[in-house]
Each structure stands twice: as structure tokens, then as C-alpha cells.
Amino acid sequence: TQDAGGSALYVNGVAIRTSTKRATTTGKGLGLGYNTGDTFFKGLIANLQIFDRALAAAEIQMLHAIKSA
């Protein structure tokens, strides 16, 4: 999630990384499963959701609990 205060990466409803920096766009669009240096994610990305606003931690945890039930 990202807002004016920075960004956080959540995995299974838990924030695993936070930053005071915001992601920037370069006009190239959104990439998923790719890392710099031409390396791609080897695995499965499941239950990916993109929202038009930053979610609160409680909302993310609730969504994860619903998907896990």
C-alpha cells in the first residue's frame, strides 16, 4: 500500500517491508513478477488485488482473513 507517508509491502496480511519513500512511475506501466536485471519471479502470484487507494493495515488483514477462510 502507498500513501503520502510512504509505502508498505504486505504478504499474507503482514507488512514485511515499509519505507518512507514512495514508488514512482516512469510511464512504462506496472510490472509484476519482475526484478531489475532481467530476472523474473519463478513461482505463482495468487490473490493479487489492486486498489485505487491506500488500504489501512486493518483492511489488508481483513481481506487476507477472508481469502484464507
PDB file of C-alpha atoms in Angstrom:
ATOM      1  CA  THR A   1       0.000   0.000   0.000  1.00  0.00           C
ATOM      2  CA  GLN A   2       1.189   3.535  -0.615  1.00  0.00           C
ATOM      3  CA  ASP A   3       0.089   6.923   0.693  1.00  0.00           C
ATOM      4  CA  ALA A   4       1.634  10.317   1.438  1.00  0.00           C
ATOM      5  CA  GLY A   5       3.604   8.800   4.351  1.00  0.00           C
ATOM      6  CA  GLY A   6       5.358   6.151   2.278  1.00  0.00           C
ATOM      7  CA  SER A   7       4.733   2.567   1.249  1.00  0.00           C
ATOM      8  CA  ALA A   8       4.394  -0.918   2.716  1.00  0.00           C
ATOM      9  CA  LEU A   9       4.582  -4.373   1.163  1.00  0.00           C
ATOM     10  CA  TYR A  10       2.201  -6.964   2.601  1.00  0.00           C
ATOM     11  CA  VAL A  11       2.455 -10.743   2.251  1.00  0.00           C
ATOM     12  CA  ASN A  12      -0.355 -12.864   3.708  1.00  0.00           C
ATOM     13  CA  GLY A  13      -1.751  -9.871   5.594  1.00  0.00           C
ATOM     14  CA  VAL A  14       1.552  -8.967   7.287  1.00  0.00           C
ATOM     15  CA  ALA A  15       3.678  -5.922   6.439  1.00  0.00           C
ATOM     16  CA  ILE A  16       7.068  -7.387   5.543  1.00  0.00           C
ATOM     17  CA  ARG A  17       8.714  -4.159   4.368  1.00  0.00           C
ATOM     18  CA  THR A  18       7.988  -0.475   4.898  1.00  0.00           C
ATOM     19  CA  SER A  19       9.592   2.646   3.523  1.00  0.00           C
ATOM     20  CA  THR A  20       9.185   6.386   3.821  1.00  0.00           C
ATOM     21  CA  LYS A  21       9.843   6.559   0.073  1.00  0.00           C
ATOM     22  CA  ARG A  22       7.069   6.412  -2.482  1.00  0.00           C
ATOM     23  CA  ALA A  23       7.223   4.389  -5.660  1.00  0.00           C
ATOM     24  CA  THR A  24       7.498   6.500  -8.771  1.00  0.00           C
ATOM     25  CA  THR A  25       6.162   5.888 -12.239  1.00  0.00           C
ATOM     26  CA  THR A  26       8.277   6.079 -15.354  1.00  0.00           C
ATOM     27  CA  GLY A  27       5.485   5.940 -17.914  1.00  0.00           C
ATOM     28  CA  LYS A  28       6.185   2.265 -18.533  1.00  0.00           C
ATOM     29  CA  GLY A  29       3.213   0.889 -16.619  1.00  0.00           C
ATOM     30  CA  LEU A  30       3.007  -1.580 -13.772  1.00  0.00           C
ATOM     31  CA  GLY A  31       5.177  -4.686 -13.780  1.00  0.00           C
ATOM     32  CA  LEU A  32       4.518  -7.730 -11.602  1.00  0.00           C
ATOM     33  CA  GLY A  33       6.886 -10.595 -11.010  1.00  0.00           C
ATOM     34  CA  TYR A  34       9.908  -8.807 -12.451  1.00  0.00           C
ATOM     35  CA  ASN A  35      13.087  -7.528 -10.835  1.00  0.00           C
ATOM     36  CA  THR A  36      15.748  -5.228 -12.217  1.00  0.00           C
ATOM     37  CA  GLY A  37      18.482  -7.017 -14.104  1.00  0.00           C
ATOM     38  CA  ASP A  38      16.084  -9.032 -16.288  1.00  0.00           C
ATOM     39  CA  THR A  39      15.254 -11.585 -13.584  1.00  0.00           C
ATOM     40  CA  PHE A  40      11.707 -12.869 -13.359  1.00  0.00           C
ATOM     41  CA  PHE A  41       9.806 -14.296 -10.397  1.00  0.00           C
ATOM     42  CA  LYS A  42       9.773 -18.101 -10.547  1.00  0.00           C
ATOM     43  CA  GLY A  43       6.576 -19.150  -8.852  1.00  0.00           C
ATOM     44  CA  LEU A  44       2.927 -18.273  -8.510  1.00  0.00           C
ATOM     45  CA  ILE A  45       1.364 -14.949  -7.582  1.00  0.00           C
ATOM     46  CA  ALA A  46      -2.121 -15.692  -6.237  1.00  0.00           C
ATOM     47  CA  ASN A  47      -4.921 -13.461  -4.957  1.00  0.00           C
ATOM     48  CA  LEU A  48      -3.408 -10.266  -6.289  1.00  0.00           C
ATOM     49  CA  GLN A  49      -5.612  -7.214  -5.833  1.00  0.00           C
ATOM     50  CA  ILE A  50      -5.007  -3.640  -6.973  1.00  0.00           C
ATOM     51  CA  PHE A  51      -6.968  -0.791  -5.410  1.00  0.00           C
ATOM     52  CA  ASP A  52      -7.313   2.858  -6.360  1.00  0.00           C
ATOM     53  CA  ARG A  53      -6.432   3.993  -2.842  1.00  0.00           C
ATOM     54  CA  ALA A  54      -4.115   3.064   0.005  1.00  0.00           C
ATOM     55  CA  LEU A  55      -5.610   0.463   2.338  1.00  0.00           C
ATOM     56  CA  ALA A  56      -5.256   0.608   6.110  1.00  0.00           C
ATOM     57  CA  ALA A  57      -3.411  -2.268   7.781  1.00  0.00           C
ATOM     58  CA  ALA A  58      -6.690  -3.486   9.315  1.00  0.00           C
ATOM     59  CA  GLU A  59      -8.318  -3.634   5.859  1.00  0.00           C
ATOM     60  CA  ILE A  60      -5.440  -5.682   4.470  1.00  0.00           C
ATOM     61  CA  GLN A  61      -5.561  -8.096   7.402  1.00  0.00           C
ATOM     62  CA  MET A  62      -9.346  -8.464   6.995  1.00  0.00           C
ATOM     63  CA  LEU A  63      -9.010  -9.200   3.255  1.00  0.00           C
ATOM     64  CA  HIS A  64      -6.356 -11.810   3.978  1.00  0.00           C
ATOM     65  CA  ALA A  65      -8.526 -13.431   6.669  1.00  0.00           C
ATOM     66  CA  ILE A  66     -11.470 -13.635   4.239  1.00  0.00           C
ATOM     67  CA  LYS A  67      -9.314 -15.228   1.496  1.00  0.00           C
ATOM     68  CA  SER A  68      -7.813 -17.703   3.998  1.00  0.00           C
ATOM     69  CA  ALA A  69     -11.182 -18.870   5.377  1.00  0.00           C
TER      70      ALA A  69
END
